[in-house]
Coordinates of N, CA and C in Angstrom, one line a residue:
X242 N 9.1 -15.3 -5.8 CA 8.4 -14.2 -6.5 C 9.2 -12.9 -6.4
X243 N 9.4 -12.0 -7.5 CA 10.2 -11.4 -7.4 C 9.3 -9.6 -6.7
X244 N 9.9 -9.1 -6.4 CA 9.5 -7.6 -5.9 C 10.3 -6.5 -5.6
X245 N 9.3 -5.6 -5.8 CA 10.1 -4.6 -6.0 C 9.7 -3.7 -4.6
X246 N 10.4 -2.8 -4.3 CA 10.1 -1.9 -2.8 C 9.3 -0.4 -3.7
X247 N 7.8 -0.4 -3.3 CA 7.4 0.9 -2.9 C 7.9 2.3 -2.6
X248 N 7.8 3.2 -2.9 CA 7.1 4.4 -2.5 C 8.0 4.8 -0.9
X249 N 6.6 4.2 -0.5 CA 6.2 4.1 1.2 C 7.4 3.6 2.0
X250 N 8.4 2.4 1.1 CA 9.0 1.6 1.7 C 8.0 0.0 2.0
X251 N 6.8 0.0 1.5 CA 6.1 -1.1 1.6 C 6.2 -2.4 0.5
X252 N 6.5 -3.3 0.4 CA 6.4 -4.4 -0.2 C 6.1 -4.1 -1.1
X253 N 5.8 -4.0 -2.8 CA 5.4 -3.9 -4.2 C 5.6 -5.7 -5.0
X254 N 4.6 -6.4 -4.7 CA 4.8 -7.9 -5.4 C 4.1 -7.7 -6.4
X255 N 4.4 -8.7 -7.5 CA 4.2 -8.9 -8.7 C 3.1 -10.2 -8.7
X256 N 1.6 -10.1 -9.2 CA 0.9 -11.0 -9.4 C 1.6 -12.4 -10.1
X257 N 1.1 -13.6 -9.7 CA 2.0 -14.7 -10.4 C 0.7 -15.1 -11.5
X258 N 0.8 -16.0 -12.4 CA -0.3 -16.6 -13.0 C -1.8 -16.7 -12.3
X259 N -0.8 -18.1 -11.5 CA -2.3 -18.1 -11.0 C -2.7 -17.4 -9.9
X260 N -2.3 -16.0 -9.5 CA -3.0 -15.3 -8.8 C -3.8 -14.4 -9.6
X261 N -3.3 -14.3 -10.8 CA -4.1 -13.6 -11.8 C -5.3 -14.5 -11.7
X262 N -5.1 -15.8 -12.3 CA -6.4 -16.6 -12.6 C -7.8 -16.5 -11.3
X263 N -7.0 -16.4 -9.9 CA -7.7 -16.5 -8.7 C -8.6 -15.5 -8.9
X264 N -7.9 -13.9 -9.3 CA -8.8 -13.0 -8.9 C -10.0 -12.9 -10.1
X265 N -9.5 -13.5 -11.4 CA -10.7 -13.6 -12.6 C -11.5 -14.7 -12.3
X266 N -11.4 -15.3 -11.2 CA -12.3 -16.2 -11.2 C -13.2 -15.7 -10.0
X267 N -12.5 -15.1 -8.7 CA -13.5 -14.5 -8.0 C -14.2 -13.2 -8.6
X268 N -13.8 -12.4 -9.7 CA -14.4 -11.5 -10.2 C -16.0 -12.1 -11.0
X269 N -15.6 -13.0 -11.1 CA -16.7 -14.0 -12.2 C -17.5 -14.3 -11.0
X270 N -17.2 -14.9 -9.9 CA -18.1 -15.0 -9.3 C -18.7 -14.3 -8.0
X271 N -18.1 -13.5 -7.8 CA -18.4 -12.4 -6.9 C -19.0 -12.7 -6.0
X272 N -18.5 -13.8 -4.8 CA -19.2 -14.1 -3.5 C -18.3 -13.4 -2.8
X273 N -16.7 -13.4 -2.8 CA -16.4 -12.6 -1.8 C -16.2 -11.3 -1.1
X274 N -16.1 -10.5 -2.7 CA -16.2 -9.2 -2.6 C -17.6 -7.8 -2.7
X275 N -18.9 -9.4 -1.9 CA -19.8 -8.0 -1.9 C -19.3 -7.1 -0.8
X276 N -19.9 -6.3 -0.9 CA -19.4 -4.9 0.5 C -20.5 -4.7 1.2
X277 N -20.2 -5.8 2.6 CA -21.4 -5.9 3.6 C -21.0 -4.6 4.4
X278 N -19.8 -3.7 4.7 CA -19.5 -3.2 5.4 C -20.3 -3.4 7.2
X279 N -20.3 -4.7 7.6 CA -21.2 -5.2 8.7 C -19.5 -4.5 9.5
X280 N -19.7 -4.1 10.8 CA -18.9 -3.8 11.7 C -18.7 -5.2 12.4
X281 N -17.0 -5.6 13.2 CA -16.6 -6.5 13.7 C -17.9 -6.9 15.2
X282 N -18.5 -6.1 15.7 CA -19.3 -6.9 16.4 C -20.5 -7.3 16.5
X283 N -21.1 -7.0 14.7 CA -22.0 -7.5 14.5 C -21.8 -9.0 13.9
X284 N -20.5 -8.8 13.1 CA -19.9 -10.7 12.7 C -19.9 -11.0 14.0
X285 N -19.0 -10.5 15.1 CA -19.1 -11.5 16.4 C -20.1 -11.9 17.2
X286 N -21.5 -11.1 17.4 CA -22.5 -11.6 17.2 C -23.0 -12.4 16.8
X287 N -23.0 -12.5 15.5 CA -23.3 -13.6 14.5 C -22.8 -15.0 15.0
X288 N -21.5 -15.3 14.8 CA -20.7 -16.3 14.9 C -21.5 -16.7 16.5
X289 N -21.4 -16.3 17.5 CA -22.0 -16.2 18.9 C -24.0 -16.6 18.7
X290 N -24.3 -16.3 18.1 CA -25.7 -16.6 17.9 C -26.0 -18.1 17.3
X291 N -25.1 -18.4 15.9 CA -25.0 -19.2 15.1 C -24.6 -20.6 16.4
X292 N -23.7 -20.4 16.7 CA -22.8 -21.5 17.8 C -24.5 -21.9 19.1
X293 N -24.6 -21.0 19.4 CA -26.1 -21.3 20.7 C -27.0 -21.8 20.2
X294 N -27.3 -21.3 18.5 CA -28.8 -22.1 17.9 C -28.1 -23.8 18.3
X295 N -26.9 -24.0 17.1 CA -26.4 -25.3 17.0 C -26.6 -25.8 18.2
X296 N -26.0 -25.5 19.1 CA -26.2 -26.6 20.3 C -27.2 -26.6 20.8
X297 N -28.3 -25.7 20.7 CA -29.6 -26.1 21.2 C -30.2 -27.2 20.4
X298 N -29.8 -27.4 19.5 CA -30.4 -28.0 18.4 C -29.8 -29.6 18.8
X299 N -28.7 -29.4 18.8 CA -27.8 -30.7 19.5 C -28.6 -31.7 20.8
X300 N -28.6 -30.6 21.4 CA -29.6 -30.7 23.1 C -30.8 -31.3 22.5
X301 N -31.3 -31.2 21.8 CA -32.6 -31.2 21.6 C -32.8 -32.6 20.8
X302 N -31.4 -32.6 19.9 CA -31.7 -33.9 19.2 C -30.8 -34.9 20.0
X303 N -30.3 -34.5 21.0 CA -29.4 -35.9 22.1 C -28.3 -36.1 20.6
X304 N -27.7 -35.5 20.4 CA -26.7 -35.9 19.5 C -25.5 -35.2 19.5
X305 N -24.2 -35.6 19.5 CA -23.3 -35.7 20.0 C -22.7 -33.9 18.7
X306 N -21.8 -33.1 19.0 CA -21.4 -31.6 18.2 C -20.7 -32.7 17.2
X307 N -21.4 -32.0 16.0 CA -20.5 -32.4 14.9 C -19.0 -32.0 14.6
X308 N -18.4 -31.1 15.1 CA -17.6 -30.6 15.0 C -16.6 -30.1 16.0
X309 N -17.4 -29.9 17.1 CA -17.3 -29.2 18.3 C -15.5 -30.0 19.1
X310 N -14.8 -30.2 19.6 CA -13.8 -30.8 20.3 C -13.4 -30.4 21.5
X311 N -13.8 -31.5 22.4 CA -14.2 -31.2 23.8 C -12.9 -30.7 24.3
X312 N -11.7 -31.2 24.1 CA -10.3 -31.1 24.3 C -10.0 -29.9 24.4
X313 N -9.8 -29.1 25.5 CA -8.9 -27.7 25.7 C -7.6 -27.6 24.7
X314 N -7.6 -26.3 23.7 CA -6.6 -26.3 22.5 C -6.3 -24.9 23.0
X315 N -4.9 -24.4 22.7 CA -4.4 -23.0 22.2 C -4.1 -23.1 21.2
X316 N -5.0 -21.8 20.6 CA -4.4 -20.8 19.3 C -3.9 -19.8 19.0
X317 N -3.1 -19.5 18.0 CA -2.4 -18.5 18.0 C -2.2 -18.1 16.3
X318 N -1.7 -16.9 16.2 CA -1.2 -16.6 15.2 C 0.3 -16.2 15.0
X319 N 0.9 -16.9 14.4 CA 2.2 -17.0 14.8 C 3.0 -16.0 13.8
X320 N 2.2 -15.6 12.5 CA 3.1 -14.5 11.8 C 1.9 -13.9 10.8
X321 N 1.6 -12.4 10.1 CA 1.2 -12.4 9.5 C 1.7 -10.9 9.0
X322 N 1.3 -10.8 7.2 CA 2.4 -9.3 6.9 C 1.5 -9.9 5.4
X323 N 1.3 -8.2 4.7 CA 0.7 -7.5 3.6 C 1.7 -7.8 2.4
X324 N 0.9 -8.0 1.1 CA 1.3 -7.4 -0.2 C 0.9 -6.5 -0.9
X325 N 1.7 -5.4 -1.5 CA 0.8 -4.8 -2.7 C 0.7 -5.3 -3.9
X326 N -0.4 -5.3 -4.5 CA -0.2 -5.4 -6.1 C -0.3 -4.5 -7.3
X327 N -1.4 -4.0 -7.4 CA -2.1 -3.6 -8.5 C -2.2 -2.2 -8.3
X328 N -1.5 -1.1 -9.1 CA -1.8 0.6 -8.7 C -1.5 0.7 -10.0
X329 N -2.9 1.0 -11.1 CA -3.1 1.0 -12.0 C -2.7 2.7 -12.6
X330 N -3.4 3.8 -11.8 CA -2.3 5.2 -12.0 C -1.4 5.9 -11.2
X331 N -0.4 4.7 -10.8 CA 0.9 4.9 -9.9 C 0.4 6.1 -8.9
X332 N -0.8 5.7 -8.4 CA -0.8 7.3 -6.8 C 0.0 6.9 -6.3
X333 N 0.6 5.2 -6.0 CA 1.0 4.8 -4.7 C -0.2 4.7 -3.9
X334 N -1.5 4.2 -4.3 CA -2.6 3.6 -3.8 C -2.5 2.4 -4.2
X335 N -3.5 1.2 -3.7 CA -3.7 -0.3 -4.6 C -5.2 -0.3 -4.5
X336 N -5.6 -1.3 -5.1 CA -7.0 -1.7 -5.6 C -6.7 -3.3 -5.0
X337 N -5.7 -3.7 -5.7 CA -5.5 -5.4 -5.1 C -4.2 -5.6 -4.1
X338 N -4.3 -6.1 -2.9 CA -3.5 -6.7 -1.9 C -3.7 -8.0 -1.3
X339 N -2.9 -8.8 -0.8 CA -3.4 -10.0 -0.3 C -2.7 -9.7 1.3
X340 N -3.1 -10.7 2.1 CA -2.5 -10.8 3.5 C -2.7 -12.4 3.9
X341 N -1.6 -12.7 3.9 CA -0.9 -13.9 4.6 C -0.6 -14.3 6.0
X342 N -1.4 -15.5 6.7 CA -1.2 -15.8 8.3 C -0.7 -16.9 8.6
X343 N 0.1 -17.3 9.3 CA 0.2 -18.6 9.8 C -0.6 -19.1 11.0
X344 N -1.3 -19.5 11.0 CA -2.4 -20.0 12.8 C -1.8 -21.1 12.7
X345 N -1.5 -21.5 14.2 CA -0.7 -22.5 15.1 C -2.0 -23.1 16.0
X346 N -1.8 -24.2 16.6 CA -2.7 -25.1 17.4 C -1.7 -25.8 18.6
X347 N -1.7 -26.0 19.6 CA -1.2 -26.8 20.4 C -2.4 -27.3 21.4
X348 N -1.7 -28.7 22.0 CA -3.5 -29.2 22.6 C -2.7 -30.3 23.2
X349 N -3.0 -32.1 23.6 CA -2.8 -33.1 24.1 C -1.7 -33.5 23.1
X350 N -1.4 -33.6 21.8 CA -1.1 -35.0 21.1 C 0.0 -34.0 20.2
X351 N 1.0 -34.0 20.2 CA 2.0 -33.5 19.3 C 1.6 -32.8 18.2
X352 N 1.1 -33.9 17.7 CA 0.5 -33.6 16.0 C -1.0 -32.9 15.7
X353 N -0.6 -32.1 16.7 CA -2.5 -31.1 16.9 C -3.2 -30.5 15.8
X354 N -4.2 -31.1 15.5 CA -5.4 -30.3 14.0 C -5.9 -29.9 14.4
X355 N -6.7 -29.1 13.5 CA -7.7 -28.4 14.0 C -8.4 -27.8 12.8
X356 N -9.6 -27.5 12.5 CA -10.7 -27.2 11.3 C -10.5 -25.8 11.5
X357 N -10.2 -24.7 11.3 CA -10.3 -23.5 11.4 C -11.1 -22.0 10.2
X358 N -11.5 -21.3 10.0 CA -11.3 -20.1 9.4 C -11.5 -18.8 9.7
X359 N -11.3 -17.6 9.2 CA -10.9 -16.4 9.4 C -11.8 -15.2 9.0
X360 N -12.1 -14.2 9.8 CA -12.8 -13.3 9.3 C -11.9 -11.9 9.4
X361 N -11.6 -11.5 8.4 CA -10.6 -10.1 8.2 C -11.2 -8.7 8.1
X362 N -10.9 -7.7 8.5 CA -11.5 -6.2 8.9 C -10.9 -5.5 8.5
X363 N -11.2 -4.7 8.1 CA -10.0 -3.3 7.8 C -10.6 -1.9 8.4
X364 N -9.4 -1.4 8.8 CA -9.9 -0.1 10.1 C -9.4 0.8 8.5
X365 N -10.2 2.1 8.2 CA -9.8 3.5 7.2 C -9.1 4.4 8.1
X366 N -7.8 4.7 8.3 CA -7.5 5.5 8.8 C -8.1 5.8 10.5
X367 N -7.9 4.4 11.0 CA -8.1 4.8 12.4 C -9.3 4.4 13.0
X368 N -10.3 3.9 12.0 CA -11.8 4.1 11.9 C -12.4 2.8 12.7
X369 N -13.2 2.3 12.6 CA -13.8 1.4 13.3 C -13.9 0.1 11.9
X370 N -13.9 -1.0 12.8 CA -13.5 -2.1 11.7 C -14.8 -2.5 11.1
X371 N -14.9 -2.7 10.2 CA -15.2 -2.9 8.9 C -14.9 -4.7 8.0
X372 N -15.9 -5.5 8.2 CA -15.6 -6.7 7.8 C -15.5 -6.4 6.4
X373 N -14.5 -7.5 5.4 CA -14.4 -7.6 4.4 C -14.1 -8.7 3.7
X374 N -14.1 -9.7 4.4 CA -13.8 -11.5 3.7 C -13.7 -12.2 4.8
X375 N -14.4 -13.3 4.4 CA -14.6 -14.6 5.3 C -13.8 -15.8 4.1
X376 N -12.7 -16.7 4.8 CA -12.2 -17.0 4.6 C -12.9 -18.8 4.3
X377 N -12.5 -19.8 3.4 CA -13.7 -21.0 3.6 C -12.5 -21.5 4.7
X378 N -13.1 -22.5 5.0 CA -12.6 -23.5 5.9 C -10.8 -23.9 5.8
X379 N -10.1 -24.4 6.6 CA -8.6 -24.9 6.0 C -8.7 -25.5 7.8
X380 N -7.5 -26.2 7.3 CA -7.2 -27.4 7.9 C -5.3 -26.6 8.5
X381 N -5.4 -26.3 10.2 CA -4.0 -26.5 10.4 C -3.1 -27.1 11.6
X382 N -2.1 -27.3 11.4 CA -1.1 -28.6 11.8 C 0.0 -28.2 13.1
X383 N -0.6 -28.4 14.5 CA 0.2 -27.9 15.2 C 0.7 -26.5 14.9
X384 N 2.9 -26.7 14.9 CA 3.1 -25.0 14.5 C 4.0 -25.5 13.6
X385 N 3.2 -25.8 12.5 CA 3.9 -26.0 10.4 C 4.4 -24.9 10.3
X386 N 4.9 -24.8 9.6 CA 5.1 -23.2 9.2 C 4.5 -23.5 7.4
X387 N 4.1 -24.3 6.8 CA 3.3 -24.6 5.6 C 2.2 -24.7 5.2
X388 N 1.4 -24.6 6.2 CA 0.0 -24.2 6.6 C -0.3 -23.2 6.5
X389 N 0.4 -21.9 5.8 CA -0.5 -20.5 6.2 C -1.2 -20.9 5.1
X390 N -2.2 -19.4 5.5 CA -3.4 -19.2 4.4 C -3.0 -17.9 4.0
X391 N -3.7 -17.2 2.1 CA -3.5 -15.8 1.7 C -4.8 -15.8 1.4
X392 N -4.9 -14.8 1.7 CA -6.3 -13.9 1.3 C -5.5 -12.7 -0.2
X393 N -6.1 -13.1 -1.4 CA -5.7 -12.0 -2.5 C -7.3 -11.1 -2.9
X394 N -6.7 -10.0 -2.2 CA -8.4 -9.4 -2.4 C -8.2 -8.1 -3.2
X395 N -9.0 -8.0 -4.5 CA -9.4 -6.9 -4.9 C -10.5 -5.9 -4.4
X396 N -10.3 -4.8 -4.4 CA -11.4 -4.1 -3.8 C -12.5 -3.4 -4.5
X397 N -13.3 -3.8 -5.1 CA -14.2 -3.5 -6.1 C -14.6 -2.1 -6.0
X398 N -15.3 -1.8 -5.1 CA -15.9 -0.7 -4.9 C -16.1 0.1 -3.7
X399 N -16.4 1.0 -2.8 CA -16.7 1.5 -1.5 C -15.7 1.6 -0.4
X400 N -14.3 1.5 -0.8 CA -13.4 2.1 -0.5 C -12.4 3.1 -0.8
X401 N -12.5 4.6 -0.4 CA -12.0 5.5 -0.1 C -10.6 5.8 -0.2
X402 N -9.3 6.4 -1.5 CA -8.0 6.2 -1.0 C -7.7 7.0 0.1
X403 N -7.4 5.9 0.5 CA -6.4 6.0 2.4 C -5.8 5.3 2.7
X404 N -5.6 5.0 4.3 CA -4.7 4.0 4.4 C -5.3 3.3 5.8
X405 N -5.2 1.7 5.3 CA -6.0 0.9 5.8 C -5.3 -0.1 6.7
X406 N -5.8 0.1 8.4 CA -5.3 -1.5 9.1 C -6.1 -2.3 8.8
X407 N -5.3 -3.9 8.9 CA -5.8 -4.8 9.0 C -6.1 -5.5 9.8
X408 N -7.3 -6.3 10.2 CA -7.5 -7.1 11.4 C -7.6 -8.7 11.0
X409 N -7.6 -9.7 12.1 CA -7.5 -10.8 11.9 C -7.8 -11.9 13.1
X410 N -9.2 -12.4 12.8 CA -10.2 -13.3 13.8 C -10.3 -14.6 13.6
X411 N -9.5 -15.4 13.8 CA -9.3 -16.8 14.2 C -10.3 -17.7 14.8
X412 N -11.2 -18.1 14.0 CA -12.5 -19.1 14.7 C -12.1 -20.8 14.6
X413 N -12.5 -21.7 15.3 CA -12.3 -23.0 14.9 C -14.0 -23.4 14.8
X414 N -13.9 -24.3 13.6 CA -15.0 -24.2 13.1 C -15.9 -25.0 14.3
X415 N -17.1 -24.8 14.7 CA -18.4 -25.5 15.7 C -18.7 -24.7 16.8
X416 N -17.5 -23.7 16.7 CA -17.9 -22.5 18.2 C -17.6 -21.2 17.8
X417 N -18.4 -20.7 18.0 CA -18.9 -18.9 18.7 C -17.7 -17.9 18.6
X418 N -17.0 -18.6 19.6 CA -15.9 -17.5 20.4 C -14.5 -17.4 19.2
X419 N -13.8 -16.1 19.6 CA -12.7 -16.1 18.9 C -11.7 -17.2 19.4
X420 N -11.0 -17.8 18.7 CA -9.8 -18.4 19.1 C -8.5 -17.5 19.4
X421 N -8.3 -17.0 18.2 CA -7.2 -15.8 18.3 C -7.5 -14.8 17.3
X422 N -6.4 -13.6 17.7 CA -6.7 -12.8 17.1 C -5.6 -11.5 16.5
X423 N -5.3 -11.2 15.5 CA -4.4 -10.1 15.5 C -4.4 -9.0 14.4
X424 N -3.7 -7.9 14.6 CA -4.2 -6.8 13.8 C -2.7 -6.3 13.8
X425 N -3.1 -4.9 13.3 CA -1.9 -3.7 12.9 C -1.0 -3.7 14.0
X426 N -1.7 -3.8 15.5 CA -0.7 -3.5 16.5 C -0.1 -4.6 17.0
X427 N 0.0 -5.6 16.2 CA 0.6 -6.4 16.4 C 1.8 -6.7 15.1
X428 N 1.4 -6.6 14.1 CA 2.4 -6.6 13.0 C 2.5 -5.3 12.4
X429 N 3.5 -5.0 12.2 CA 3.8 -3.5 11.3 C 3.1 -3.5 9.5
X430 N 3.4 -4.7 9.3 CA 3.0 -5.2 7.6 C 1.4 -5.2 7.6
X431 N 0.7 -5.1 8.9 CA -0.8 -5.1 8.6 C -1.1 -3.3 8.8
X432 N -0.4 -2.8 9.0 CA -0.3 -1.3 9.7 C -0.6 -0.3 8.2
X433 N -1.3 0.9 7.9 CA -1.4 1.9 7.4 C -1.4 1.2 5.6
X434 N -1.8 0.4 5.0 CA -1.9 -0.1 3.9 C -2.8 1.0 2.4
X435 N -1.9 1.4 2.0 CA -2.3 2.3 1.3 C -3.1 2.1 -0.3
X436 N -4.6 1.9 0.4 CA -5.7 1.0 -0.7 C -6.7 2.1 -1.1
X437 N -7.4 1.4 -2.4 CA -8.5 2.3 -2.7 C -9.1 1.5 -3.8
X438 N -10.3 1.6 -4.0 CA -11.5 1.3 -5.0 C -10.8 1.0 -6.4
X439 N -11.0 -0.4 -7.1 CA -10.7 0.1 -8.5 C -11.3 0.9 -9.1
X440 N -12.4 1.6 -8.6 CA -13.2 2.7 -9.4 C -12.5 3.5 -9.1
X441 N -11.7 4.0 -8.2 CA -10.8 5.6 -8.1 C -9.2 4.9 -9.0
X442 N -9.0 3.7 -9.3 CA -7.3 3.1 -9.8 C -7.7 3.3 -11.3
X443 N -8.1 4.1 -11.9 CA -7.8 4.0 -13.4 C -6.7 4.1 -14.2
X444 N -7.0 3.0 -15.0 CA -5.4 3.1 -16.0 C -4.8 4.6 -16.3
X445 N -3.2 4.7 -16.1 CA -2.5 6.0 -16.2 C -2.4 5.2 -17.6
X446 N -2.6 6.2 -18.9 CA -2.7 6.6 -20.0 C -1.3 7.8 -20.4
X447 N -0.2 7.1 -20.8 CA 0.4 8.1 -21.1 C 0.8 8.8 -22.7
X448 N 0.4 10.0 -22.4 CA 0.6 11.0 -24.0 C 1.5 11.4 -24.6
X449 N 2.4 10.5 -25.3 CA 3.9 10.7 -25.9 C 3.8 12.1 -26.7
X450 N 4.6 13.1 -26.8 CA 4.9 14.3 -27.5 C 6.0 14.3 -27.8
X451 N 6.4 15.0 -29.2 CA 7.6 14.8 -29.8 C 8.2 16.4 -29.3
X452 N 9.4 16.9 -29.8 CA 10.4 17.7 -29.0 C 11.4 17.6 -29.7
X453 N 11.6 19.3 -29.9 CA 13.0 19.1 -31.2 C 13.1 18.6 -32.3
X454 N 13.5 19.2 -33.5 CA 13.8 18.8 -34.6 C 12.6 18.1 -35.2
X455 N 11.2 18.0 -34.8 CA 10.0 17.5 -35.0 C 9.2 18.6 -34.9
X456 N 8.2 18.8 -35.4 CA 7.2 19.6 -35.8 C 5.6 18.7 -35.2
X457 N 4.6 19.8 -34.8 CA 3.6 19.2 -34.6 C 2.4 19.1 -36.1
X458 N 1.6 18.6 -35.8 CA 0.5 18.5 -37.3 C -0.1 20.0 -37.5
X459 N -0.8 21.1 -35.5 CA -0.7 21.9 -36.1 C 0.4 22.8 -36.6
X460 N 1.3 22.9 -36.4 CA 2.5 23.8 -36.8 C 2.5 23.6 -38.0
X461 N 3.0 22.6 -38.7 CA 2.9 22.1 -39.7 C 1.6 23.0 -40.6
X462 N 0.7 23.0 -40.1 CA -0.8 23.2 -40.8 C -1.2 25.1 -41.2
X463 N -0.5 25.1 -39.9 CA 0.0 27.1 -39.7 C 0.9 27.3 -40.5
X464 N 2.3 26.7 -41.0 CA 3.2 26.7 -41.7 C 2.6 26.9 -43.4
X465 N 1.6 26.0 -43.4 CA 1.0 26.0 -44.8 C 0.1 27.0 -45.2
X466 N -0.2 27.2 -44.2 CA -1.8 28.1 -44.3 C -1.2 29.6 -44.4
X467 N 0.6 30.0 -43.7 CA 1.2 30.8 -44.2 C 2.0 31.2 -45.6
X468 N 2.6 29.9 -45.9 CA 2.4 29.8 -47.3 C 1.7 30.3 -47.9
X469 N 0.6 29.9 -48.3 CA -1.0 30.3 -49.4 C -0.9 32.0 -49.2
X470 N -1.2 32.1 -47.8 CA -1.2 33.6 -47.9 C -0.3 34.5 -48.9
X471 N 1.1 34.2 -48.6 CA 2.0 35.0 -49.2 C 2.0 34.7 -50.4
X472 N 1.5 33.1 -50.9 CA 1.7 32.7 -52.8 C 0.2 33.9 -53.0
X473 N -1.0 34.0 -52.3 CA -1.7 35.0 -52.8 C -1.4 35.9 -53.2
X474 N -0.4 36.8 -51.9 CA -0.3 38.7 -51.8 C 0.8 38.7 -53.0
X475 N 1.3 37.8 -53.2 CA 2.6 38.4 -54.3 C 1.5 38.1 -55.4
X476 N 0.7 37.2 -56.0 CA -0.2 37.1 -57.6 C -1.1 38.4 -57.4
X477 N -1.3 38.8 -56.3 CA -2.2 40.0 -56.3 C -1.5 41.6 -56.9
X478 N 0.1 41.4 -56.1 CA 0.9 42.3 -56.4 C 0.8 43.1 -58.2
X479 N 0.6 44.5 -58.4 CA 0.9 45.0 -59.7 C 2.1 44.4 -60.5
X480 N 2.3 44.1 -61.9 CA 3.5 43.9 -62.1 C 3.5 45.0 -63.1

């Protein structure tokens, strides 16, 4: 993909086809980008509540975690860094960025899987995190490096231009607790991301004017309107 360097010195990528297609198709369907603005430890909560019902339920029905894997695993996240895309009146703001991770598994057996997905946050300038996409499910492979996942997110509405970290919560799907986890202060590329509302990115509209040796319509229109006068004052003149 080709790109160009920012402003800031930040990354400037070029949407490909089908990342264009991706975001017309979540715009059509708009499950990922409502704005729950839920804070990181009410999702962690959640996930923590969700995991206790399940197994009570398990307990209750003598039936074995669907999902659950009894096997001690480490996770990790082994790389993750920002794109910009879309800054519709060049502030050097974006409306669309994506963010890209690699999550690693190690466990008993070389070839370690694991069901995993992701809940991502963004801090405004410092601020307290702010959930903003749940990732669906993905499947990853020991430490691939072909396995990452991208999140390409447009920001519809209810964000403020600033500059935004990113966070990153690593769950394996049947349990509660985080697996791993990483943010801004861990990568520089998730650090100070300079986003804002498509409703504040409106198209820069620019007003070509001519210059030199060109005349405008009114000038032109003054030019004539001076004419008439003078073809009057001279027919008025005594001869």
């Amino acid at each position: 993909m080709e790109a160009a360097q920012s402003s800031s010195g930040r990354e400037k990528a070029v949407l490909t086809i089908e990342q264009q297609e991706l975001l017309l198709q979540q715009r059509l369907e708009s499950t990922h980008f409502v704005v729950s603005k839920q804070s990181r430890e009410q999702i962690i909560q959640g996930h923590i509540d969700k995991a206790l019902k399940a197994d009570n339920q398990r307990q209750h029905a003598a039936s074995p975690a669907l999902y659950a894997n009894s096997v001690y695993r480490d996770f990790y996240i082994y790389d993750a860094y920002s794109r910009l895309f879309v800054d519709n009146d060049f502030d050097g703001f974006y409306q669309t960025f994506s963010v890209t991770f690699d999550a690693d598994v190690s466990g008993a057996y070389v070839n370690e899987t694991a069901n995993v997905f992701a809940e991502l946050y963004l801090s405004r300038n410092g601020g307290p995190w702010e959930h903003y996409y749940t990732t669906d499910i993905f499947t990853i492979f020991g430490d691939a490096t072909d396995d990452d996942y991208e999140v390409l997110t447009t920001l519809e509405s209810g964000y403020t231009t600033d500059h935004y970290d990113v966070l990153i919560d690593l769950y394996e799907v049947g349990y509660g607790d985080i697996v791993a986890t990483v943010s801004s202060n861990d990568f520089d590329s998730l650090y100070a991301l300079p986003l804002e509302s498509r409703y504040w990115d409106e198209e820069y509209i620019e007003i070509e004017t001519e210059h030199g040796g060109t005349m405008s319509q009114w000038g032109i229109l003054a030019l004539l309107i001076l004419g008439l006068t003078r073809r009057y004052l001279t027919c008025r003149q005594p001869h």
